[in-house]
Amino acid sequence: MVIIMKFIRNPEIQREFLAVIFLLAAAGLVAVILIGVHGAAGVMLTGLVFACLHFLSAWLRYRKIAWMSQNLDEILLDDSVALLQECEEGELAILYSQLGKLVRRFRQQNSDLKKDRILLADSLADISHQIKTPLTSIHLLLRFLEEEEITLERRCEISREIMQLLERINWLVYALLKMSRLDAGVAVMKSEKVSVQELADKAYGLVAVSMDIRGIQWSTKIADNASFYGDLPWSVEAVGNILKNAIEHVPEGGGIFFSGEENAIYTEIRIEDEGSGIAPEDLPHLFERFYRGKGSDSQSIGIGLPLAQKIILGQNGTIDVRNREQGGAVFRIRFYKTVV
């Protein structure tokens, strides 16, 4: 009954009703003049039948539109309400379909926004914790420097500790800025031919001093002309982070082995180390942000490997890690020639 009253009060329907009455009256008057009263009655009756059919069709259309409007209101108020269902063929069916697509898109965007908010909240909490710890340590160390009886040797030792903590904060901020650029999609990665040999040399240059201090051996086995299409600076960043992780687990005098080969489908890079390997329970979480495994260095933040994975995935690549049978871990990177 409510829908009927709304239909009758609809201004568009009222205008159509008045127009139909006017046309019927005009047609009846013309018919009386041309064909007489009996002929005019037939014309009026025929016109009245067509008018009834027209308003019946308008009523059915109006009822479907009213149902669609009610369904949309329910969807806006409650995400659990089912999407619009398909109806018969025609203009309304097309409208139903388009509205259904729009609702699904809005729900997906809403779901993505909720995930982003949760991720942002978790990231801010992790960042706050990661920065708060070294800042607290720096504050305590500065208090020690204020003591008058502190020796020069102790002062130098505290200064070195403060520098290490500042470097840790600097690396955290640097890595998080890189991650945020990748997450936001504003980091532009080139698609140029990258030599695997050049990548290995530049990545090794980032960690050469650290490896030399610990006596870690570096060896490579790279196929001639092995290459892939990607961004060299970003790739160096990714491989450098993997090498830094390997250094944390390799004992003094151990080794890190870098190999690369290319086939018709992908270019594969393997980074193997002679360290202690990765605990089985840590393997599924190794690329999670701020995750630190059992064997991680005390200064480790847990952002290097997630950053490396993000960079590699952004270049149509994949990365996985497993333990070697003879000990240590192996990271396998593949840059595919087509989208996988």
Tab-separated table of C-alpha atoms in Angstrom:
chain	number	residue	atom	x	y	z
A	1	MET	CA	0.000	0.000	0.000
A	2	VAL	CA	2.833	2.391	0.826
A	3	ILE	CA	4.439	1.779	-2.561
A	4	ILE	CA	1.079	2.392	-4.305
A	5	MET	CA	0.635	5.730	-2.510
A	6	LYS	CA	4.161	6.769	-3.422
A	7	PHE	CA	3.504	5.748	-7.013
A	8	ILE	CA	0.315	7.836	-7.179
A	9	ARG	CA	2.032	10.842	-5.568
A	10	ASN	CA	5.004	10.628	-7.910
A	11	PRO	CA	5.101	13.973	-9.813
A	12	GLU	CA	6.232	12.286	-13.010
A	13	ILE	CA	3.303	9.831	-12.894
A	14	GLN	CA	0.871	12.663	-12.150
A	15	ARG	CA	2.126	14.617	-15.161
A	16	GLU	CA	1.785	11.539	-17.368
A	17	PHE	CA	-1.753	10.950	-16.039
A	18	LEU	CA	-2.814	14.501	-16.859
A	19	ALA	CA	-1.210	14.240	-20.290
A	20	VAL	CA	-3.084	10.987	-21.006
A	21	ILE	CA	-6.433	12.513	-19.939
A	22	PHE	CA	-5.797	15.513	-22.153
A	23	LEU	CA	-4.864	13.316	-25.137
A	24	LEU	CA	-7.910	11.060	-24.631
A	25	ALA	CA	-10.192	14.068	-24.435
A	26	ALA	CA	-8.651	15.611	-27.529
A	27	ALA	CA	-8.806	12.305	-29.443
A	28	GLY	CA	-12.448	11.812	-28.394
A	29	LEU	CA	-13.400	15.310	-29.537
A	30	VAL	CA	-11.711	14.856	-32.902
A	31	ALA	CA	-13.327	11.418	-33.299
A	32	VAL	CA	-16.806	12.831	-32.574
A	33	ILE	CA	-16.333	15.410	-35.301
A	34	LEU	CA	-14.921	12.991	-37.868
A	35	ILE	CA	-16.659	9.640	-37.282
A	36	GLY	CA	-19.502	10.317	-34.881
A	37	VAL	CA	-20.305	9.396	-31.299
A	38	HIS	CA	-20.107	5.600	-31.704
A	39	GLY	CA	-16.730	5.789	-33.407
A	40	ALA	CA	-15.480	8.206	-30.766
A	41	ALA	CA	-16.487	5.741	-28.036
A	42	GLY	CA	-14.375	3.046	-29.695
A	43	VAL	CA	-11.414	5.391	-29.967
A	44	MET	CA	-11.772	6.410	-26.320
A	45	LEU	CA	-12.035	2.786	-25.187
A	46	THR	CA	-8.949	1.787	-27.180
A	47	GLY	CA	-7.004	4.745	-25.807
A	48	LEU	CA	-8.110	3.900	-22.279
A	49	VAL	CA	-6.880	0.305	-22.648
A	50	PHE	CA	-3.461	1.464	-23.879
A	51	ALA	CA	-3.302	4.010	-21.051
A	52	CYS	CA	-4.010	1.276	-18.489
A	53	LEU	CA	-1.315	-0.934	-20.007
A	54	HIS	CA	1.134	1.980	-19.922
A	55	PHE	CA	0.463	2.753	-16.256
A	56	LEU	CA	0.617	-0.951	-15.361
A	57	SER	CA	4.059	-1.167	-16.991
A	58	ALA	CA	5.111	2.016	-15.183
A	59	TRP	CA	3.850	0.558	-11.891
A	60	LEU	CA	5.843	-2.662	-12.317
A	61	ARG	CA	8.957	-0.677	-13.192
A	62	TYR	CA	8.421	1.658	-10.246
A	63	ARG	CA	8.008	-1.305	-7.872
A	64	LYS	CA	11.306	-2.839	-9.032
A	65	ILE	CA	13.103	0.485	-8.681
A	66	ALA	CA	11.634	0.938	-5.193
A	67	TRP	CA	12.888	-2.520	-4.239
A	68	MET	CA	16.333	-1.661	-5.580
A	69	SER	CA	16.360	1.571	-3.572
A	70	GLN	CA	15.350	-0.266	-0.395
A	71	ASN	CA	17.996	-2.927	-0.998
A	72	LEU	CA	20.679	-0.275	-1.485
A	73	ASP	CA	19.653	1.444	1.757
A	74	GLU	CA	19.982	-1.872	3.597
A	75	ILE	CA	23.409	-2.466	2.034
A	76	LEU	CA	24.602	0.997	3.090
A	77	LEU	CA	23.487	0.355	6.665
A	78	ASP	CA	24.671	-3.247	6.950
A	79	ASP	CA	27.614	-4.817	5.091
A	80	SER	CA	26.225	-8.294	5.702
A	81	VAL	CA	23.183	-7.708	3.469
A	82	ALA	CA	23.355	-9.692	0.243
A	83	LEU	CA	24.113	-7.955	-3.021
A	84	LEU	CA	21.407	-7.112	-5.531
A	85	GLN	CA	20.175	-10.151	-7.387
A	86	GLU	CA	19.873	-10.403	-11.126
A	87	CYS	CA	16.482	-9.799	-12.774
A	88	GLU	CA	15.093	-10.213	-16.292
A	89	GLU	CA	16.756	-8.860	-19.382
A	90	GLY	CA	16.315	-5.191	-20.165
A	91	GLU	CA	17.389	-1.773	-18.958
A	92	LEU	CA	16.703	-2.569	-15.300
A	93	ALA	CA	18.760	-5.751	-15.557
A	94	ILE	CA	21.698	-3.698	-16.840
A	95	LEU	CA	21.208	-1.210	-14.015
A	96	TYR	CA	21.045	-4.082	-11.489
A	97	SER	CA	24.292	-5.487	-12.822
A	98	GLN	CA	26.113	-2.146	-12.732
A	99	LEU	CA	24.902	-1.407	-9.201
A	100	GLY	CA	26.018	-4.868	-8.104
A	101	LYS	CA	29.506	-4.205	-9.504
A	102	LEU	CA	29.580	-0.836	-7.766
A	103	VAL	CA	28.562	-2.355	-4.429
A	104	ARG	CA	31.211	-5.083	-4.730
A	105	ARG	CA	33.862	-2.508	-5.545
A	106	PHE	CA	32.877	-0.328	-2.594
A	107	ARG	CA	32.939	-3.332	-0.265
A	108	GLN	CA	36.362	-4.363	-1.537
A	109	GLN	CA	37.675	-0.824	-1.083
A	110	ASN	CA	36.187	-0.706	2.408
A	111	SER	CA	37.818	-4.035	3.248
A	112	ASP	CA	41.157	-2.811	1.896
A	113	LEU	CA	40.882	0.403	3.911
A	114	LYS	CA	40.197	-1.563	7.087
A	115	LYS	CA	43.246	-3.749	6.427
A	116	ASP	CA	45.344	-0.643	5.740
A	117	ARG	CA	44.204	0.959	8.992
A	118	ILE	CA	45.056	-2.181	10.943
A	119	LEU	CA	48.433	-2.412	9.216
A	120	LEU	CA	49.100	1.274	9.880
A	121	ALA	CA	48.208	0.917	13.556
A	122	ASP	CA	50.406	-2.164	13.922
A	123	SER	CA	53.255	-0.505	12.030
A	124	LEU	CA	53.075	2.635	14.164
A	125	ALA	CA	53.117	0.520	17.310
A	126	ASP	CA	56.129	-1.443	16.042
A	127	ILE	CA	57.939	1.710	14.921
A	128	SER	CA	57.268	3.365	18.260
A	129	HIS	CA	58.679	0.347	20.079
A	130	GLN	CA	61.699	0.035	17.784
A	131	ILE	CA	62.637	3.713	18.134
A	132	LYS	CA	61.775	3.997	21.812
A	133	THR	CA	64.239	1.295	22.855
A	134	PRO	CA	67.409	2.883	21.380
A	135	LEU	CA	66.268	6.362	22.399
A	136	THR	CA	65.900	5.194	25.991
A	137	SER	CA	69.375	3.678	25.839
A	138	ILE	CA	70.809	6.905	24.419
A	139	HIS	CA	69.169	8.889	27.201
A	140	LEU	CA	70.726	6.646	29.861
A	141	LEU	CA	74.143	6.767	28.213
A	142	LEU	CA	74.022	10.559	28.076
A	143	ARG	CA	73.327	10.575	31.806
A	144	PHE	CA	76.524	8.569	32.292
A	145	LEU	CA	78.477	11.117	30.253
A	146	GLU	CA	77.371	13.851	32.664
A	147	GLU	CA	79.219	12.159	35.538
A	148	GLU	CA	82.358	14.083	36.478
A	149	GLU	CA	84.452	11.061	37.535
A	150	ILE	CA	83.987	9.186	34.245
A	151	THR	CA	87.257	8.121	32.622
A	152	LEU	CA	88.267	9.012	29.080
A	153	GLU	CA	88.220	5.350	28.081
A	154	ARG	CA	84.695	4.928	29.412
A	155	ARG	CA	83.615	8.155	27.703
A	156	CYS	CA	84.892	6.864	24.347
A	157	GLU	CA	83.137	3.535	24.892
A	158	ILE	CA	79.821	5.253	25.650
A	159	SER	CA	80.245	7.489	22.602
A	160	ARG	CA	80.695	4.429	20.393
A	161	GLU	CA	77.554	2.853	21.852
A	162	ILE	CA	75.587	6.033	21.187
A	163	MET	CA	76.836	6.099	17.591
A	164	GLN	CA	75.722	2.496	17.107
A	165	LEU	CA	72.275	3.303	18.475
A	166	LEU	CA	71.986	6.355	16.228
A	167	GLU	CA	72.987	4.261	13.224
A	168	ARG	CA	70.297	1.766	14.176
A	169	ILE	CA	67.659	4.517	14.286
A	170	ASN	CA	68.947	5.937	11.007
A	171	TRP	CA	68.688	2.513	9.317
A	172	LEU	CA	65.186	1.996	10.709
A	173	VAL	CA	63.950	5.338	9.384
A	174	TYR	CA	65.674	4.762	6.028
A	175	ALA	CA	64.156	1.296	5.591
A	176	LEU	CA	60.689	2.405	6.673
A	177	LEU	CA	60.740	5.301	4.216
A	178	LYS	CA	61.672	2.859	1.464
A	179	MET	CA	58.867	0.520	2.528
A	180	SER	CA	56.318	3.342	2.658
A	181	ARG	CA	57.235	4.448	-0.873
A	182	LEU	CA	56.776	0.896	-2.121
A	183	ASP	CA	53.496	0.448	-0.226
A	184	ALA	CA	52.124	3.728	-1.588
A	185	GLY	CA	53.147	2.843	-5.133
A	186	VAL	CA	55.141	6.062	-5.594
A	187	ALA	CA	58.493	4.314	-5.991
A	188	VAL	CA	59.284	4.116	-9.695
A	189	MET	CA	61.195	0.987	-10.687
A	190	LYS	CA	62.853	0.962	-14.076
A	191	SER	CA	62.710	-1.999	-16.418
A	192	GLU	CA	66.214	-2.147	-17.860
A	193	LYS	CA	68.585	-4.975	-18.598
A	194	VAL	CA	70.498	-5.755	-15.403
A	195	SER	CA	73.672	-7.825	-15.408
A	196	VAL	CA	73.691	-10.390	-12.596
A	197	GLN	CA	77.466	-10.003	-12.314
A	198	GLU	CA	77.153	-6.242	-11.850
A	199	LEU	CA	74.383	-6.793	-9.299
A	200	ALA	CA	76.592	-9.201	-7.329
A	201	ASP	CA	79.559	-6.811	-7.373
A	202	LYS	CA	77.556	-3.794	-6.213
A	203	ALA	CA	75.701	-5.741	-3.502
A	204	TYR	CA	78.976	-7.168	-2.214
A	205	GLY	CA	80.373	-3.643	-2.059
A	206	LEU	CA	77.729	-2.780	0.543
A	207	VAL	CA	78.922	-5.490	2.942
A	208	ALA	CA	82.566	-5.993	1.950
A	209	VAL	CA	83.946	-4.278	5.062
A	210	SER	CA	81.692	-6.242	7.431
A	211	MET	CA	82.629	-9.525	5.763
A	212	ASP	CA	86.321	-8.686	5.848
A	213	ILE	CA	86.210	-7.834	9.559
A	214	ARG	CA	84.605	-11.192	10.352
A	215	GLY	CA	86.791	-13.116	7.932
A	216	ILE	CA	83.822	-14.328	5.870
A	217	GLN	CA	84.737	-15.676	2.438
A	218	TRP	CA	82.856	-14.474	-0.647
A	219	SER	CA	82.596	-16.539	-3.820
A	220	THR	CA	80.474	-16.335	-6.946
A	221	LYS	CA	79.509	-18.552	-9.862
A	222	ILE	CA	77.554	-16.606	-12.447
A	223	ALA	CA	76.699	-17.788	-15.947
A	224	ASP	CA	78.051	-15.665	-18.792
A	225	ASN	CA	75.733	-12.810	-19.775
A	226	ALA	CA	73.135	-13.800	-17.160
A	227	SER	CA	70.722	-10.882	-16.818
A	228	PHE	CA	67.130	-9.857	-16.151
A	229	TYR	CA	64.955	-6.813	-16.687
A	230	GLY	CA	64.562	-4.720	-13.569
A	231	ASP	CA	65.965	-1.783	-11.625
A	232	LEU	CA	69.637	-2.119	-10.677
A	233	PRO	CA	69.752	0.266	-7.655
A	234	TRP	CA	66.634	-1.271	-6.107
A	235	SER	CA	67.897	-4.792	-6.809
A	236	VAL	CA	71.225	-3.958	-5.150
A	237	GLU	CA	69.266	-2.766	-2.107
A	238	ALA	CA	67.349	-6.068	-1.953
A	239	VAL	CA	70.366	-8.358	-2.394
A	240	GLY	CA	72.400	-6.230	0.017
A	241	ASN	CA	69.781	-6.752	2.729
A	242	ILE	CA	69.860	-10.511	2.141
A	243	LEU	CA	73.654	-10.498	2.444
A	244	LYS	CA	73.438	-8.494	5.684
A	245	ASN	CA	71.075	-11.116	7.059
A	246	ALA	CA	73.452	-13.897	6.024
A	247	ILE	CA	76.387	-12.182	7.744
A	248	GLU	CA	74.459	-12.237	11.028
A	249	HIS	CA	74.275	-16.045	10.907
A	250	VAL	CA	77.680	-16.951	9.459
A	251	PRO	CA	80.443	-17.571	12.014
A	252	GLU	CA	83.897	-16.066	11.602
A	253	GLY	CA	85.790	-17.809	8.845
A	254	GLY	CA	82.582	-19.044	7.183
A	255	GLY	CA	81.485	-18.315	3.651
A	256	ILE	CA	78.715	-16.871	1.497
A	257	PHE	CA	78.194	-18.195	-2.028
A	258	PHE	CA	76.426	-16.228	-4.781
A	259	SER	CA	75.316	-17.926	-8.005
A	260	GLY	CA	73.249	-16.849	-10.987
A	261	GLU	CA	71.918	-18.452	-14.139
A	262	GLU	CA	69.358	-17.675	-16.822
A	263	ASN	CA	66.958	-19.801	-18.838
A	264	ALA	CA	64.052	-19.156	-21.194
A	265	ILE	CA	61.578	-18.603	-18.351
A	266	TYR	CA	63.455	-16.799	-15.572
A	267	THR	CA	66.784	-15.663	-14.176
A	268	GLU	CA	67.622	-17.340	-10.877
A	269	ILE	CA	69.925	-16.007	-8.176
A	270	ARG	CA	70.927	-18.142	-5.198
A	271	ILE	CA	72.573	-16.795	-2.055
A	272	GLU	CA	73.864	-19.578	0.199
A	273	ASP	CA	75.627	-19.243	3.525
A	274	GLU	CA	77.509	-21.551	5.858
A	275	GLY	CA	75.731	-20.338	8.942
A	276	SER	CA	73.598	-22.074	11.531
A	277	GLY	CA	70.514	-22.155	9.333
A	278	ILE	CA	67.030	-20.936	10.172
A	279	ALA	CA	64.815	-22.482	12.829
A	280	PRO	CA	61.854	-24.306	11.211
A	281	GLU	CA	59.359	-22.251	13.221
A	282	ASP	CA	60.963	-19.040	11.903
A	283	LEU	CA	60.767	-19.913	8.203
A	284	PRO	CA	57.063	-18.994	7.688
A	285	HIS	CA	57.582	-15.594	9.355
A	286	LEU	CA	60.958	-14.596	7.941
A	287	PHE	CA	59.544	-11.921	5.622
A	288	GLU	CA	57.199	-10.377	8.187
A	289	ARG	CA	58.003	-6.846	9.273
A	290	PHE	CA	59.891	-6.533	12.551
A	291	TYR	CA	60.039	-10.295	12.967
A	292	ARG	CA	63.239	-11.487	14.624
A	293	GLY	CA	64.100	-15.157	14.639
A	294	LYS	CA	65.897	-17.084	17.337
A	295	GLY	CA	69.326	-16.662	15.815
A	296	SER	CA	68.986	-12.967	14.996
A	297	ASP	CA	71.631	-10.492	16.027
A	298	SER	CA	70.766	-8.380	19.057
A	299	GLN	CA	70.968	-5.272	16.859
A	300	SER	CA	68.654	-6.741	14.220
A	301	ILE	CA	65.437	-4.822	13.587
A	302	GLY	CA	63.628	-7.233	11.297
A	303	ILE	CA	62.969	-4.898	8.379
A	304	GLY	CA	65.689	-5.827	5.871
A	305	LEU	CA	64.193	-9.061	4.517
A	306	PRO	CA	60.626	-7.678	4.197
A	307	LEU	CA	62.078	-4.738	2.268
A	308	ALA	CA	64.032	-7.116	0.022
A	309	GLN	CA	60.902	-9.159	-0.672
A	310	LYS	CA	58.890	-6.030	-1.472
A	311	ILE	CA	61.509	-4.871	-3.971
A	312	ILE	CA	61.777	-8.258	-5.675
A	313	LEU	CA	58.005	-8.703	-5.953
A	314	GLY	CA	57.819	-5.241	-7.516
A	315	GLN	CA	60.076	-6.434	-10.342
A	316	ASN	CA	58.031	-9.480	-11.360
A	317	GLY	CA	60.122	-11.701	-9.120
A	318	THR	CA	59.757	-14.219	-6.332
A	319	ILE	CA	61.894	-15.069	-3.322
A	320	ASP	CA	61.933	-18.043	-0.965
A	321	VAL	CA	64.289	-19.422	1.636
A	322	ARG	CA	65.100	-22.883	2.932
A	323	ASN	CA	67.778	-24.642	4.940
A	324	ARG	CA	70.581	-26.523	3.218
A	325	GLU	CA	71.186	-30.171	4.008
A	326	GLN	CA	74.844	-29.463	4.772
A	327	GLY	CA	73.944	-26.539	7.056
A	328	GLY	CA	73.193	-22.903	6.498
A	329	ALA	CA	70.417	-21.289	4.495
A	330	VAL	CA	69.807	-20.568	0.826
A	331	PHE	CA	67.768	-17.675	-0.564
A	332	ARG	CA	66.430	-18.264	-4.062
A	333	ILE	CA	65.384	-15.294	-6.178
A	334	ARG	CA	63.718	-15.625	-9.565
A	335	PHE	CA	63.039	-12.777	-11.977
A	336	TYR	CA	60.514	-13.981	-14.548
A	337	LYS	CA	60.486	-12.887	-18.167
A	338	THR	CA	56.672	-12.790	-18.203
A	339	VAL	CA	54.123	-12.000	-15.504
A	340	VAL	CA	53.549	-14.934	-13.129
